[in-house]
Protein backbone atom coordinates (compact mmCIF):
# COMPACT_ATOMS: atom_id res chain seq x y z
CA UNK A 1 0.00 0.00 0.00
CA UNK A 2 1.45 3.38 -0.96
CA UNK A 3 1.11 6.74 0.81
CA UNK A 4 -1.95 7.73 -1.25
CA UNK A 5 -3.75 4.53 -0.26
CA UNK A 6 -2.77 4.87 3.40
CA UNK A 7 -4.19 8.40 3.53
CA UNK A 8 -7.37 7.50 1.65
CA UNK A 9 -8.11 4.23 3.46
CA UNK A 10 -7.41 5.67 6.90
CA UNK A 11 -9.51 8.79 6.24
CA UNK A 12 -12.43 6.62 5.15
CA UNK A 13 -12.04 4.31 8.16
CA UNK A 14 -12.34 7.37 10.42
CA UNK A 15 -15.56 8.42 8.68
CA UNK A 16 -14.13 11.68 7.35
CA UNK A 17 -14.80 13.23 3.97
CA UNK A 18 -11.96 14.86 2.02
CA UNK A 19 -13.54 18.23 2.81
CA UNK A 20 -13.63 17.53 6.54
CA UNK A 21 -10.03 16.33 6.57
CA UNK A 22 -8.93 19.35 4.54
CA UNK A 23 -10.63 21.72 6.99
CA UNK A 24 -8.99 20.05 9.98
CA UNK A 25 -5.53 20.05 8.39
CA UNK A 26 -5.93 23.58 7.03
CA UNK A 27 -5.56 22.82 3.30
CA UNK A 28 -7.90 22.76 0.30
CA UNK A 29 -10.06 19.75 -0.50
CA UNK A 30 -8.18 19.57 -3.78
CA UNK A 31 -4.89 19.09 -1.93
CA UNK A 32 -6.35 16.10 -0.07
CA UNK A 33 -7.62 14.71 -3.35
CA UNK A 34 -4.17 15.06 -4.92
CA UNK A 35 -2.55 13.29 -1.95
CA UNK A 36 -5.06 10.44 -2.24
CA UNK A 37 -4.48 9.99 -5.97
CA UNK A 38 -0.71 10.22 -5.62
CA UNK A 39 -0.59 13.32 -7.81
CA UNK A 40 1.25 15.17 -5.03
CA UNK A 41 2.53 14.38 -1.57
CA UNK A 42 1.90 16.29 1.65
CA UNK A 43 4.68 18.34 3.21
CA UNK A 44 6.27 16.85 6.32
CA UNK A 45 4.27 19.33 8.42
CA UNK A 46 0.99 18.26 6.79
CA UNK A 47 2.01 14.61 7.07
CA UNK A 48 2.42 15.10 10.83
CA UNK A 49 -0.99 16.76 11.01
CA UNK A 50 -2.50 13.89 9.03
CA UNK A 51 -0.96 11.32 11.37
CA UNK A 52 -2.35 13.15 14.40
CA UNK A 53 -5.83 13.65 12.98
CA UNK A 54 -6.05 10.12 11.58
CA UNK A 55 -4.65 8.71 14.84
CA UNK A 56 -1.85 6.72 13.22
CA UNK A 57 1.90 6.66 13.74
CA UNK A 58 3.82 9.13 11.60
CA UNK A 59 6.33 6.46 10.50
CA UNK A 60 3.57 4.14 9.29
CA UNK A 61 1.79 6.91 7.41
CA UNK A 62 5.00 8.16 5.79
CA UNK A 63 6.63 4.81 4.99
CA UNK A 64 4.15 2.00 5.56
CA UNK A 65 6.49 0.46 8.14
CA UNK A 66 5.70 -0.12 11.78
CA UNK A 67 2.40 -0.18 13.61
CA UNK A 68 -0.34 1.95 12.11
CA UNK A 69 -2.75 2.37 15.01
CA UNK A 70 -1.91 4.62 17.93
CA UNK A 71 -3.00 3.27 21.27
CA UNK A 72 -5.07 5.49 23.51
CA UNK A 73 -6.51 4.97 26.94
CA UNK A 74 -10.14 4.47 26.05
CA UNK A 75 -12.66 6.40 28.09
CA UNK A 76 -15.88 4.55 28.70
CA UNK A 77 -18.90 5.81 26.82
CA UNK A 78 -21.31 8.05 28.74
CA UNK A 79 -24.26 6.12 30.10
CA UNK A 80 -26.58 9.09 30.53
CA UNK A 81 -29.91 8.81 28.67
CA UNK A 82 -29.00 12.07 26.95
CA UNK A 83 -26.37 10.17 24.97
CA UNK A 84 -28.67 7.38 23.86
CA UNK A 85 -29.64 8.99 20.54
CA UNK A 86 -26.67 8.88 18.15
CA UNK A 87 -28.36 11.44 15.89
CA UNK A 88 -27.89 14.04 18.61
CA UNK A 89 -24.13 13.49 18.79
CA UNK A 90 -21.81 15.47 16.52
CA UNK A 91 -20.07 13.54 13.77
CA UNK A 92 -16.45 12.57 14.45
CA UNK A 93 -15.31 14.91 11.68
CA UNK A 94 -17.14 17.82 13.28
CA UNK A 95 -15.47 17.07 16.61
CA UNK A 96 -12.07 16.86 14.97
CA UNK A 97 -12.65 20.12 13.11
CA UNK A 98 -13.72 21.81 16.34
CA UNK A 99 -10.70 20.45 18.19
CA UNK A 100 -8.37 21.60 15.43
CA UNK A 101 -9.90 25.07 15.55
CA UNK A 102 -9.67 25.24 19.34
CA UNK A 103 -6.04 24.14 19.35
CA UNK A 104 -5.11 27.04 17.04
CA UNK A 105 -6.59 29.62 19.42
CA UNK A 106 -4.32 31.70 21.63
CA UNK A 107 -3.94 30.13 25.09
CA UNK A 108 -6.22 32.66 26.79
CA UNK A 109 -9.05 32.11 24.30
CA UNK A 110 -8.62 28.33 24.39
CA UNK A 111 -8.91 28.47 28.20
CA UNK A 112 -12.16 30.40 27.90
CA UNK A 113 -13.58 27.91 25.40
CA UNK A 114 -12.59 25.03 27.68
CA UNK A 115 -14.23 26.78 30.66
CA UNK A 116 -17.50 27.24 28.73
CA UNK A 117 -17.48 23.59 27.66
CA UNK A 118 -16.75 22.45 31.21
CA UNK A 119 -19.61 24.61 32.53
CA UNK A 120 -21.95 23.16 29.90
CA UNK A 121 -20.92 19.64 30.85
CA UNK A 122 -21.62 20.33 34.53
CA UNK A 123 -24.97 21.94 33.70
CA UNK A 124 -25.91 18.95 31.56
CA UNK A 125 -25.01 16.60 34.41
CA UNK A 126 -27.09 18.60 36.90
CA UNK A 127 -30.08 18.73 34.54
CA UNK A 128 -30.02 15.02 33.73
CA UNK A 129 -29.44 14.08 37.38
CA UNK A 130 -32.42 16.13 38.56
CA UNK A 131 -34.64 14.56 35.86
CA UNK A 132 -33.59 11.07 36.99
CA UNK A 133 -34.39 11.93 40.62
CA UNK A 134 -37.86 13.24 39.69
CA UNK A 135 -38.81 10.04 37.81
mmCIF file of C-alpha atoms in Angstrom:
data_model
loop_
_atom_site.group_PDB
_atom_site.id
_atom_site.type_symbol
_atom_site.label_atom_id
_atom_site.label_comp_id
_atom_site.label_asym_id
_atom_site.label_seq_id
_atom_site.Cartn_x
_atom_site.Cartn_y
_atom_site.Cartn_z
ATOM 1 C CA UNK A 1 0.000 0.000 0.000
ATOM 2 C CA UNK A 2 1.446 3.384 -0.965
ATOM 3 C CA UNK A 3 1.108 6.739 0.810
ATOM 4 C CA UNK A 4 -1.948 7.735 -1.246
ATOM 5 C CA UNK A 5 -3.750 4.526 -0.261
ATOM 6 C CA UNK A 6 -2.771 4.869 3.405
ATOM 7 C CA UNK A 7 -4.189 8.395 3.532
ATOM 8 C CA UNK A 8 -7.375 7.503 1.650
ATOM 9 C CA UNK A 9 -8.109 4.235 3.461
ATOM 10 C CA UNK A 10 -7.408 5.671 6.902
ATOM 11 C CA UNK A 11 -9.510 8.786 6.241
ATOM 12 C CA UNK A 12 -12.429 6.618 5.151
ATOM 13 C CA UNK A 13 -12.041 4.310 8.161
ATOM 14 C CA UNK A 14 -12.339 7.374 10.422
ATOM 15 C CA UNK A 15 -15.557 8.423 8.680
ATOM 16 C CA UNK A 16 -14.135 11.675 7.350
ATOM 17 C CA UNK A 17 -14.796 13.234 3.967
ATOM 18 C CA UNK A 18 -11.965 14.856 2.025
ATOM 19 C CA UNK A 19 -13.541 18.235 2.806
ATOM 20 C CA UNK A 20 -13.625 17.532 6.541
ATOM 21 C CA UNK A 21 -10.026 16.333 6.571
ATOM 22 C CA UNK A 22 -8.926 19.354 4.541
ATOM 23 C CA UNK A 23 -10.630 21.721 6.994
ATOM 24 C CA UNK A 24 -8.993 20.046 9.979
ATOM 25 C CA UNK A 25 -5.530 20.047 8.385
ATOM 26 C CA UNK A 26 -5.933 23.577 7.025
ATOM 27 C CA UNK A 27 -5.562 22.824 3.300
ATOM 28 C CA UNK A 28 -7.898 22.765 0.303
ATOM 29 C CA UNK A 29 -10.059 19.748 -0.502
ATOM 30 C CA UNK A 30 -8.179 19.569 -3.782
ATOM 31 C CA UNK A 31 -4.888 19.092 -1.928
ATOM 32 C CA UNK A 32 -6.354 16.102 -0.074
ATOM 33 C CA UNK A 33 -7.619 14.707 -3.347
ATOM 34 C CA UNK A 34 -4.174 15.058 -4.919
ATOM 35 C CA UNK A 35 -2.553 13.286 -1.953
ATOM 36 C CA UNK A 36 -5.058 10.438 -2.235
ATOM 37 C CA UNK A 37 -4.484 9.987 -5.968
ATOM 38 C CA UNK A 38 -0.713 10.225 -5.616
ATOM 39 C CA UNK A 39 -0.591 13.321 -7.814
ATOM 40 C CA UNK A 40 1.249 15.166 -5.032
ATOM 41 C CA UNK A 41 2.533 14.380 -1.565
ATOM 42 C CA UNK A 42 1.899 16.293 1.645
ATOM 43 C CA UNK A 43 4.681 18.342 3.206
ATOM 44 C CA UNK A 44 6.270 16.848 6.319
ATOM 45 C CA UNK A 45 4.275 19.331 8.417
ATOM 46 C CA UNK A 46 0.991 18.262 6.791
ATOM 47 C CA UNK A 47 2.008 14.614 7.066
ATOM 48 C CA UNK A 48 2.424 15.096 10.834
ATOM 49 C CA UNK A 49 -0.993 16.762 11.011
ATOM 50 C CA UNK A 50 -2.500 13.885 9.033
ATOM 51 C CA UNK A 51 -0.962 11.318 11.374
ATOM 52 C CA UNK A 52 -2.350 13.151 14.404
ATOM 53 C CA UNK A 53 -5.834 13.647 12.978
ATOM 54 C CA UNK A 54 -6.052 10.120 11.576
ATOM 55 C CA UNK A 55 -4.651 8.714 14.841
ATOM 56 C CA UNK A 56 -1.849 6.719 13.220
ATOM 57 C CA UNK A 57 1.902 6.659 13.743
ATOM 58 C CA UNK A 58 3.818 9.126 11.595
ATOM 59 C CA UNK A 59 6.328 6.463 10.498
ATOM 60 C CA UNK A 60 3.568 4.144 9.294
ATOM 61 C CA UNK A 61 1.792 6.907 7.407
ATOM 62 C CA UNK A 62 5.002 8.155 5.786
ATOM 63 C CA UNK A 63 6.633 4.810 4.988
ATOM 64 C CA UNK A 64 4.151 1.997 5.556
ATOM 65 C CA UNK A 65 6.486 0.459 8.139
ATOM 66 C CA UNK A 66 5.700 -0.123 11.784
ATOM 67 C CA UNK A 67 2.403 -0.175 13.609
ATOM 68 C CA UNK A 68 -0.339 1.948 12.106
ATOM 69 C CA UNK A 69 -2.753 2.370 15.014
ATOM 70 C CA UNK A 70 -1.912 4.623 17.927
ATOM 71 C CA UNK A 71 -3.004 3.270 21.274
ATOM 72 C CA UNK A 72 -5.070 5.486 23.507
ATOM 73 C CA UNK A 73 -6.510 4.969 26.937
ATOM 74 C CA UNK A 74 -10.139 4.469 26.054
ATOM 75 C CA UNK A 75 -12.657 6.398 28.093
ATOM 76 C CA UNK A 76 -15.883 4.553 28.696
ATOM 77 C CA UNK A 77 -18.901 5.807 26.821
ATOM 78 C CA UNK A 78 -21.309 8.047 28.742
ATOM 79 C CA UNK A 79 -24.265 6.122 30.100
ATOM 80 C CA UNK A 80 -26.576 9.086 30.532
ATOM 81 C CA UNK A 81 -29.906 8.809 28.673
ATOM 82 C CA UNK A 82 -29.000 12.073 26.955
ATOM 83 C CA UNK A 83 -26.366 10.167 24.969
ATOM 84 C CA UNK A 84 -28.665 7.381 23.861
ATOM 85 C CA UNK A 85 -29.645 8.994 20.537
ATOM 86 C CA UNK A 86 -26.673 8.883 18.155
ATOM 87 C CA UNK A 87 -28.364 11.435 15.890
ATOM 88 C CA UNK A 88 -27.888 14.043 18.614
ATOM 89 C CA UNK A 89 -24.134 13.491 18.793
ATOM 90 C CA UNK A 90 -21.814 15.469 16.515
ATOM 91 C CA UNK A 91 -20.074 13.539 13.766
ATOM 92 C CA UNK A 92 -16.451 12.566 14.446
ATOM 93 C CA UNK A 93 -15.313 14.913 11.679
ATOM 94 C CA UNK A 94 -17.137 17.820 13.280
ATOM 95 C CA UNK A 95 -15.468 17.073 16.607
ATOM 96 C CA UNK A 96 -12.070 16.859 14.967
ATOM 97 C CA UNK A 97 -12.652 20.121 13.105
ATOM 98 C CA UNK A 98 -13.724 21.813 16.344
ATOM 99 C CA UNK A 99 -10.696 20.449 18.190
ATOM 100 C CA UNK A 100 -8.371 21.599 15.429
ATOM 101 C CA UNK A 101 -9.900 25.073 15.548
ATOM 102 C CA UNK A 102 -9.669 25.241 19.342
ATOM 103 C CA UNK A 103 -6.036 24.143 19.354
ATOM 104 C CA UNK A 104 -5.115 27.035 17.042
ATOM 105 C CA UNK A 105 -6.590 29.622 19.421
ATOM 106 C CA UNK A 106 -4.321 31.704 21.631
ATOM 107 C CA UNK A 107 -3.940 30.128 25.089
ATOM 108 C CA UNK A 108 -6.223 32.657 26.791
ATOM 109 C CA UNK A 109 -9.054 32.107 24.298
ATOM 110 C CA UNK A 110 -8.616 28.331 24.392
ATOM 111 C CA UNK A 111 -8.910 28.468 28.203
ATOM 112 C CA UNK A 112 -12.164 30.402 27.903
ATOM 113 C CA UNK A 113 -13.582 27.907 25.396
ATOM 114 C CA UNK A 114 -12.588 25.034 27.677
ATOM 115 C CA UNK A 115 -14.231 26.784 30.655
ATOM 116 C CA UNK A 116 -17.498 27.241 28.726
ATOM 117 C CA UNK A 117 -17.485 23.589 27.664
ATOM 118 C CA UNK A 118 -16.755 22.451 31.214
ATOM 119 C CA UNK A 119 -19.608 24.613 32.535
ATOM 120 C CA UNK A 120 -21.949 23.164 29.899
ATOM 121 C CA UNK A 121 -20.924 19.639 30.854
ATOM 122 C CA UNK A 122 -21.624 20.334 34.527
ATOM 123 C CA UNK A 123 -24.971 21.940 33.699
ATOM 124 C CA UNK A 124 -25.913 18.950 31.558
ATOM 125 C CA UNK A 125 -25.010 16.599 34.406
ATOM 126 C CA UNK A 126 -27.090 18.602 36.899
ATOM 127 C CA UNK A 127 -30.080 18.730 34.535
ATOM 128 C CA UNK A 128 -30.019 15.020 33.735
ATOM 129 C CA UNK A 129 -29.439 14.080 37.380
ATOM 130 C CA UNK A 130 -32.418 16.127 38.560
ATOM 131 C CA UNK A 131 -34.642 14.558 35.860
ATOM 132 C CA UNK A 132 -33.589 11.075 36.994
ATOM 133 C CA UNK A 133 -34.390 11.933 40.624
ATOM 134 C CA UNK A 134 -37.862 13.242 39.694
ATOM 135 C CA UNK A 135 -38.810 10.042 37.815
#
